[in-house]
């Protein structure tokens, strides 16, 4: 006899963690968390620099927490510690290094197939996968010869390099001033002003720029990238070109469209899954949580609320 879980959660980020923990607190048994990374919160571990500030009210979005997870302003490390603690406390069944290939409805149940060929059966499915794992890429081609010199996070950057950071959001600004302590950094943004950066990051950016620790190249776009002497040569829209040791793009993330299609979920013109007020997708019994529900990214606090409200809805249907 195959085991049937009440809830299978795909994605171990904040929305997935909240869904699992809140489900157990509500008394729902047979809950499983599936995560393709080696641990929960892969995006935070991989894309957040050490000691990165993590705000509850991300980008000024005031969110009142509704659930049982006490999340407050902190750092990358304190956030990970919180999720470690609550997952261990509630003894969630977890399967890491497990990437889901598809979700197919079979009568009243869902068949979840992994890339390893394993099968998981569940009555309800919660999808809480983020966008950062699939970062947006520029419209122009990135030469294959530059694959070790062009990045979408700062994990491969070294010291004493000339680095171009591209983007106009909080991640781009944070990458820039983080790298500027040990490198010669230029921050390039196609617009003349930053409109999506929070006040603390803006203050630090101005401090670094005015102190000569960071160069700003605003109102100029990149036309193309080419390899020259093993390094990126960046051609700008103002006709100028410049060589760098590395280029780091922080231009947002995109919804994992292929996976959503395999789940038969409908999306809008921005790639955002269509959902009801209860966060149920176009397929009955599949719920969506986390920043995949937002065109330009959500917040950890919002994802925690998604998980809480979703499992409350599922609890009603399990009774």
GROMACS .gro file of N, CA and C in nm, residues 17-139:
model
  369
   17UNK      N    1   0.853   2.640   0.498
   17UNK     CA    2   0.877   2.615   0.640
   17UNK      C    3   0.752   2.649   0.721
   18UNK      N    4   0.692   2.764   0.693
   18UNK     CA    5   0.572   2.804   0.766
   18UNK      C    6   0.457   2.707   0.744
   19UNK      N    7   0.440   2.664   0.619
   19UNK     CA    8   0.333   2.568   0.589
   19UNK      C    9   0.349   2.441   0.670
   20UNK      N   10   0.472   2.390   0.676
   20UNK     CA   11   0.498   2.266   0.749
   20UNK      C   12   0.476   2.282   0.898
   21UNK      N   13   0.533   2.387   0.955
   21UNK     CA   14   0.525   2.408   1.099
   21UNK      C   15   0.382   2.438   1.143
   22UNK      N   16   0.316   2.527   1.070
   22UNK     CA   17   0.178   2.563   1.107
   22UNK      C   18   0.084   2.443   1.093
   23UNK      N   19   0.109   2.356   0.995
   23UNK     CA   20   0.026   2.237   0.978
   23UNK      C   21   0.037   2.146   1.099
   24UNK      N   22   0.160   2.126   1.147
   24UNK     CA   23   0.179   2.040   1.264
   24UNK      C   24   0.115   2.102   1.387
   25UNK      N   25   0.130   2.233   1.403
   25UNK     CA   26   0.070   2.302   1.517
   25UNK      C   27  -0.082   2.288   1.515
   26UNK      N   28  -0.141   2.287   1.395
   26UNK     CA   29  -0.286   2.271   1.381
   26UNK      C   30  -0.331   2.126   1.400
   27UNK      N   31  -0.235   2.036   1.417
   27UNK     CA   32  -0.270   1.897   1.441
   27UNK      C   33  -0.283   1.813   1.316
   28UNK      N   34  -0.235   1.864   1.205
   28UNK     CA   35  -0.238   1.786   1.080
   28UNK      C   36  -0.116   1.693   1.079
   29UNK      N   37  -0.141   1.564   1.067
   29UNK     CA   38  -0.029   1.471   1.060
   29UNK      C   39   0.000   1.434   0.915
   30UNK      N   40   0.102   1.352   0.895
   30UNK     CA   41   0.144   1.308   0.762
   30UNK      C   42   0.168   1.428   0.669
   31UNK      N   43   0.264   1.511   0.711
   31UNK     CA   44   0.306   1.628   0.633
   31UNK      C   45   0.451   1.607   0.593
   32UNK      N   46   0.485   1.631   0.467
   32UNK     CA   47   0.622   1.614   0.420
   32UNK      C   48   0.668   1.739   0.347
   33UNK      N   49   0.795   1.775   0.369
   33UNK     CA   50   0.856   1.891   0.304
   33UNK      C   51   0.963   1.842   0.207
   34UNK      N   52   0.949   1.877   0.080
   34UNK     CA   53   1.043   1.837  -0.024
   34UNK      C   54   1.124   1.958  -0.069
   35UNK      N   55   1.255   1.948  -0.065
   35UNK     CA   56   1.343   2.061  -0.099
   35UNK      C   57   1.459   2.011  -0.184
   36UNK      N   58   1.483   2.080  -0.296
   36UNK     CA   59   1.590   2.035  -0.387
   36UNK      C   60   1.730   2.065  -0.335
   37UNK      N   61   1.741   2.159  -0.242
   37UNK     CA   62   1.871   2.191  -0.186
   37UNK      C   63   1.913   2.096  -0.076
   38UNK      N   64   2.031   2.121  -0.021
   38UNK     CA   65   2.084   2.034   0.085
   38UNK      C   66   2.023   2.064   0.221
   39UNK      N   67   1.954   2.178   0.230
   39UNK     CA   68   1.893   2.217   0.357
   39UNK      C   69   1.778   2.312   0.326
   40UNK      N   70   1.705   2.351   0.427
   40UNK     CA   71   1.598   2.447   0.405
   40UNK      C   72   1.657   2.585   0.373
   41UNK      N   73   1.576   2.674   0.320
   41UNK     CA   74   1.615   2.814   0.295
   41UNK      C   75   1.736   2.826   0.205
   42UNK      N   76   1.737   2.751   0.095
   42UNK     CA   77   1.850   2.752   0.003
   42UNK      C   78   1.877   2.892  -0.052
   43UNK      N   79   1.772   2.966  -0.085
   43UNK     CA   80   1.791   3.100  -0.140
   43UNK      C   81   1.862   3.191  -0.041
   44UNK      N   82   1.821   3.186   0.085
   44UNK     CA   83   1.886   3.269   0.187
   44UNK      C   84   2.031   3.228   0.205
   45UNK      N   85   2.057   3.098   0.208
   45UNK     CA   86   2.193   3.049   0.227
   45UNK      C   87   2.284   3.087   0.110
   46UNK      N   88   2.231   3.078  -0.011
   46UNK     CA   89   2.315   3.094  -0.130
   46UNK      C   90   2.326   3.238  -0.177
   47UNK      N   91   2.218   3.313  -0.169
   47UNK     CA   92   2.215   3.445  -0.230
   47UNK      C   93   2.230   3.561  -0.131
   48UNK      N   94   2.214   3.534  -0.002
   48UNK     CA   95   2.232   3.640   0.097
   48UNK      C   96   2.377   3.638   0.144
   49UNK      N   97   2.442   3.753   0.144
   49UNK     CA   98   2.579   3.758   0.195
   49UNK      C   99   2.576   3.739   0.348
   50UNK      N  100   2.687   3.698   0.405
   50UNK     CA  101   2.695   3.679   0.549
   50UNK      C  102   2.662   3.809   0.622
   51UNK      N  103   2.587   3.795   0.729
   51UNK     CA  104   2.545   3.908   0.812
   51UNK      C  105   2.452   4.007   0.740
   52UNK      N  106   2.395   3.965   0.627
   52UNK     CA  107   2.300   4.052   0.556
   52UNK      C  108   2.183   4.084   0.648
   53UNK      N  109   2.143   4.208   0.647
   53UNK     CA  110   2.028   4.250   0.726
   53UNK      C  111   1.900   4.191   0.664
   54UNK      N  112   1.815   4.136   0.749
   54UNK     CA  113   1.687   4.080   0.705
   54UNK      C  114   1.577   4.151   0.782
   55UNK      N  115   1.493   4.225   0.710
   55UNK     CA  116   1.386   4.303   0.772
   55UNK      C  117   1.252   4.231   0.763
   56UNK      N  118   1.176   4.238   0.870
   56UNK     CA  119   1.041   4.183   0.866
   56UNK      C  120   0.956   4.259   0.765
   57UNK      N  121   0.965   4.391   0.770
   57UNK     CA  122   0.890   4.476   0.677
   57UNK      C  123   0.979   4.507   0.557
   58UNK      N  124   0.993   4.408   0.469
   58UNK     CA  125   1.081   4.416   0.354
   58UNK      C  126   1.039   4.529   0.260
   59UNK      N  127   1.137   4.614   0.224
   59UNK     CA  128   1.113   4.729   0.135
   59UNK      C  129   0.997   4.815   0.185
   60UNK      N  130   0.984   4.823   0.316
   60UNK     CA  131   0.879   4.907   0.372
   60UNK      C  132   0.740   4.845   0.369
   61UNK      N  133   0.729   4.719   0.325
   61UNK     CA  134   0.599   4.651   0.322
   61UNK      C  135   0.563   4.607   0.464
   62UNK      N  136   0.476   4.680   0.530
   62UNK     CA  137   0.438   4.647   0.667
   62UNK      C  138   0.347   4.523   0.666
   63UNK      N  139   0.391   4.419   0.734
   63UNK     CA  140   0.316   4.294   0.739
   63UNK      C  141   0.296   4.254   0.885
   64UNK      N  142   0.171   4.239   0.923
   64UNK     CA  143   0.140   4.190   1.057
   64UNK      C  144   0.133   4.038   1.051
   65UNK      N  145   0.217   3.973   1.129
   65UNK     CA  146   0.222   3.827   1.126
   65UNK      C  147   0.098   3.768   1.191
   66UNK      N  148   0.040   3.668   1.125
   66UNK     CA  149  -0.084   3.607   1.172
   66UNK      C  150  -0.063   3.471   1.238
   67UNK      N  151   0.051   3.409   1.212
   67UNK     CA  152   0.071   3.273   1.257
   67UNK      C  153   0.147   3.260   1.387
   68UNK      N  154   0.210   3.145   1.405
   68UNK     CA  155   0.277   3.111   1.530
   68UNK      C  156   0.428   3.126   1.525
   69UNK      N  157   0.482   3.177   1.414
   69UNK     CA  158   0.626   3.192   1.400
   69UNK      C  159   0.665   3.336   1.432
   70UNK      N  160   0.748   3.353   1.535
   70UNK     CA  161   0.786   3.486   1.581
   70UNK      C  162   0.909   3.533   1.502
   71UNK      N  163   0.882   3.599   1.390
   71UNK     CA  164   0.988   3.647   1.302
   71UNK      C  165   1.005   3.798   1.320
   72UNK      N  166   1.129   3.840   1.346
   72UNK     CA  167   1.157   3.982   1.368
   72UNK      C  168   1.278   4.022   1.283
   73UNK      N  169   1.308   4.152   1.281
   73UNK     CA  170   1.427   4.200   1.210
   73UNK      C  171   1.550   4.128   1.264
   74UNK      N  172   1.640   4.095   1.174
   74UNK     CA  173   1.762   4.027   1.217
   74UNK      C  174   1.863   4.021   1.106
   75UNK      N  175   1.933   3.909   1.099
   75UNK     CA  176   2.036   3.888   0.997
   75UNK      C  177   2.010   3.756   0.925
   76UNK      N  178   2.089   3.730   0.825
   76UNK     CA  179   2.083   3.601   0.757
   76UNK      C  180   2.096   3.488   0.858
   77UNK      N  181   2.193   3.501   0.947
   77UNK     CA  182   2.221   3.392   1.042
   77UNK      C  183   2.109   3.373   1.143
   78UNK      N  184   2.054   3.482   1.195
   78UNK     CA  185   1.948   3.469   1.295
   78UNK      C  186   1.820   3.413   1.232
   79UNK      N  187   1.797   3.446   1.106
   79UNK     CA  188   1.679   3.393   1.036
   79UNK      C  189   1.692   3.243   1.015
   80UNK      N  190   1.810   3.199   0.972
   80UNK     CA  191   1.832   3.056   0.953
   80UNK      C  192   1.823   2.981   1.086
   81UNK      N  193   1.875   3.042   1.192
   81UNK     CA  194   1.867   2.979   1.325
   81UNK      C  195   1.721   2.962   1.369
   82UNK      N  196   1.639   3.063   1.341
   82UNK     CA  197   1.498   3.054   1.377
   82UNK      C  198   1.431   2.938   1.306
   83UNK      N  199   1.454   2.926   1.175
   83UNK     CA  200   1.391   2.818   1.099
   83UNK      C  201   1.445   2.682   1.141
   84UNK      N  202   1.574   2.674   1.172
   84UNK     CA  203   1.631   2.549   1.225
   84UNK      C  204   1.557   2.507   1.352
   85UNK      N  205   1.539   2.602   1.440
   85UNK     CA  206   1.479   2.575   1.571
   85UNK      C  207   1.336   2.526   1.559
   86UNK      N  208   1.255   2.595   1.478
   86UNK     CA  209   1.113   2.556   1.472
   86UNK      C  210   1.093   2.427   1.394
   87UNK      N  211   1.177   2.401   1.294
   87UNK     CA  212   1.166   2.274   1.221
   87UNK      C  213   1.204   2.157   1.310
   88UNK      N  214   1.310   2.174   1.389
   88UNK     CA  215   1.352   2.068   1.480
   88UNK      C  216   1.251   2.049   1.593
   89UNK      N  217   1.195   2.159   1.641
   89UNK     CA  218   1.100   2.151   1.752
   89UNK      C  219   0.976   2.073   1.713
   90UNK      N  220   0.929   2.090   1.591
   90UNK     CA  221   0.804   2.027   1.549
   90UNK      C  222   0.826   1.899   1.468
   91UNK      N  223   0.951   1.859   1.456
   91UNK     CA  224   0.987   1.730   1.396
   91UNK      C  225   0.920   1.709   1.260
   92UNK      N  226   0.949   1.799   1.171
   92UNK     CA  227   0.892   1.793   1.036
   92UNK      C  228   0.965   1.684   0.956
   93UNK      N  229   0.888   1.606   0.882
   93UNK     CA  230   0.950   1.509   0.792
   93UNK      C  231   1.002   1.583   0.669
   94UNK      N  232   1.131   1.575   0.647
   94UNK     CA  233   1.195   1.650   0.539
   94UNK      C  234   1.269   1.556   0.445
   95UNK      N  235   1.267   1.589   0.317
   95UNK     CA  236   1.350   1.520   0.219
   95UNK      C  237   1.427   1.627   0.142
   96UNK      N  238   1.556   1.638   0.175
   96UNK     CA  239   1.641   1.733   0.105
   96UNK      C  240   1.703   1.666  -0.017
   97UNK      N  241   1.769   1.745  -0.100
   97UNK     CA  242   1.827   1.695  -0.226
   97UNK      C  243   1.720   1.622  -0.309
   98UNK      N  244   1.599   1.674  -0.303
   98UNK     CA  245   1.486   1.613  -0.373
   98UNK      C  246   1.419   1.719  -0.460
   99UNK      N  247   1.444   1.713  -0.589
   99UNK     CA  248   1.385   1.808  -0.682
   99UNK      C  249   1.260   1.748  -0.745
  100UNK      N  250   1.151   1.821  -0.739
  100UNK     CA  251   1.025   1.774  -0.794
  100UNK      C  252   1.019   1.801  -0.943
  101UNK      N  253   0.983   1.699  -1.019
  101UNK     CA  254   0.973   1.710  -1.165
  101UNK      C  255   0.833   1.757  -1.206
  102UNK      N  256   0.730   1.698  -1.145
  102UNK     CA  257   0.594   1.733  -1.184
  102UNK      C  258   0.495   1.697  -1.074
  103UNK      N  259   0.378   1.759  -1.084
  103UNK     CA  260   0.267   1.728  -0.995
  103UNK      C  261   0.145   1.702  -1.082
  104UNK      N  262   0.088   1.583  -1.070
  104UNK     CA  263  -0.025   1.544  -1.155
  104UNK      C  264  -0.140   1.498  -1.066
  105UNK      N  265  -0.260   1.548  -1.094
  105UNK     CA  266  -0.376   1.508  -1.016
  105UNK      C  267  -0.429   1.376  -1.068
  106UNK      N  268  -0.444   1.282  -0.977
  106UNK     CA  269  -0.495   1.149  -1.009
  106UNK      C  270  -0.619   1.124  -0.925
  107UNK      N  271  -0.735   1.157  -0.978
  107UNK     CA  272  -0.857   1.144  -0.900
  107UNK      C  273  -0.859   1.245  -0.788
  108UNK      N  274  -0.865   1.197  -0.664
  108UNK     CA  275  -0.868   1.285  -0.547
  108UNK      C  276  -0.729   1.308  -0.489
  109UNK      N  277  -0.629   1.245  -0.547
  109UNK     CA  278  -0.493   1.255  -0.495
  109UNK      C  279  -0.399   1.321  -0.596
  110UNK      N  280  -0.280   1.356  -0.548
  110UNK     CA  281  -0.175   1.412  -0.634
  110UNK      C  282  -0.056   1.318  -0.637
  111UNK      N  283  -0.006   1.294  -0.756
  111UNK     CA  284   0.117   1.217  -0.773
  111UNK      C  285   0.230   1.315  -0.798
  112UNK      N  286   0.326   1.316  -0.707
  112UNK     CA  287   0.442   1.404  -0.717
  112UNK      C  288   0.560   1.319  -0.757
  113UNK      N  289   0.620   1.351  -0.870
  113UNK     CA  290   0.734   1.274  -0.921
  113UNK      C  291   0.860   1.358  -0.910
  114UNK      N  292   0.967   1.298  -0.860
  114UNK     CA  293   1.094   1.369  -0.847
  114UNK      C  294   1.185   1.337  -0.964
  115UNK      N  295   1.289   1.418  -0.979
  115UNK     CA  296   1.384   1.395  -1.088
  115UNK      C  297   1.461   1.266  -1.069
  116UNK      N  298   1.464   1.214  -0.946
  116UNK     CA  299   1.528   1.086  -0.919
  116UNK      C  300   1.436   0.968  -0.949
  117UNK      N  301   1.311   0.998  -0.987
  117UNK     CA  302   1.216   0.892  -1.020
  117UNK      C  303   1.132   0.845  -0.903
  118UNK      N  304   1.147   0.908  -0.786
  118UNK     CA  305   1.066   0.871  -0.670
  118UNK      C  306   0.925   0.928  -0.685
  119UNK      N  307   0.831   0.867  -0.613
  119UNK     CA  308   0.693   0.913  -0.617
  119UNK      C  309   0.643   0.943  -0.476
  120UNK      N  310   0.570   1.053  -0.463
  120UNK     CA  311   0.507   1.090  -0.337
  120UNK      C  312   0.360   1.117  -0.367
  121UNK      N  313   0.270   1.058  -0.286
  121UNK     CA  314   0.126   1.078  -0.303
  121UNK      C  315   0.075   1.167  -0.191
  122UNK      N  316  -0.015   1.260  -0.225
  122UNK     CA  317  -0.067   1.351  -0.123
  122UNK      C  318  -0.208   1.396  -0.158
  123UNK      N  319  -0.281   1.433  -0.051
  123UNK     CA  320  -0.417   1.485  -0.070
  123UNK      C  321  -0.415   1.631  -0.113
  124UNK      N  322  -0.318   1.707  -0.059
  124UNK     CA  323  -0.303   1.848  -0.094
  124UNK      C  324  -0.155   1.878  -0.120
  125UNK      N  325  -0.132   1.978  -0.204
  125UNK     CA  326   0.004   2.018  -0.237
  125UNK      C  327   0.018   2.168  -0.216
  126UNK      N  328   0.127   2.207  -0.152
  126UNK     CA  329   0.161   2.349  -0.138
  126UNK      C  330   0.292   2.372  -0.212
  127UNK      N  331   0.290   2.461  -0.309
  127UNK     CA  332   0.411   2.497  -0.384
  127UNK      C  333   0.464   2.628  -0.331
  128UNK      N  334   0.586   2.626  -0.280
  128UNK     CA  335   0.647   2.747  -0.225
  128UNK      C  336   0.790   2.757  -0.273
  129UNK      N  337   0.806   2.770  -0.404
  129UNK     CA  338   0.938   2.782  -0.463
  129UNK      C  339   0.962   2.927  -0.501
  130UNK      N  340   1.083   2.973  -0.478
  130UNK     CA  341   1.113   3.113  -0.504
  130UNK      C  342   1.160   3.139  -0.646
  131UNK      N  343   1.197   3.265  -0.669
  131UNK     CA  344   1.245   3.305  -0.801
  131UNK      C  345   1.397   3.319  -0.807
  132UNK      N  346   1.461   3.337  -0.692
  132UNK     CA  347   1.604   3.365  -0.693
  132UNK      C  348   1.686   3.251  -0.750
  133UNK      N  349   1.633   3.129  -0.740
  133UNK     CA  350   1.706   3.017  -0.797
  133UNK      C  351   1.713   3.022  -0.948
  134UNK      N  352   1.627   3.102  -1.010
  134UNK     CA  353   1.629   3.121  -1.154
  134UNK      C  354   1.638   3.270  -1.183
  135UNK      N  355   1.758   3.328  -1.164
  135UNK     CA  356   1.772   3.473  -1.179
  135UNK      C  357   1.748   3.517  -1.323
  136UNK      N  358   1.695   3.638  -1.335
  136UNK     CA  359   1.679   3.696  -1.468
  136UNK      C  360   1.816   3.715  -1.533
  137UNK      N  361   1.821   3.697  -1.662
  137UNK     CA  362   1.944   3.717  -1.737
  137UNK      C  363   1.922   3.829  -1.838
  138UNK      N  364   2.028   3.897  -1.876
  138UNK     CA  365   2.013   4.008  -1.971
  138UNK      C  366   1.967   3.959  -2.107
  139UNK      N  367   1.912   4.051  -2.185
  139UNK     CA  368   1.861   4.015  -2.318
  139UNK      C  369   1.972   3.985  -2.417
   0.00000   0.00000   0.00000
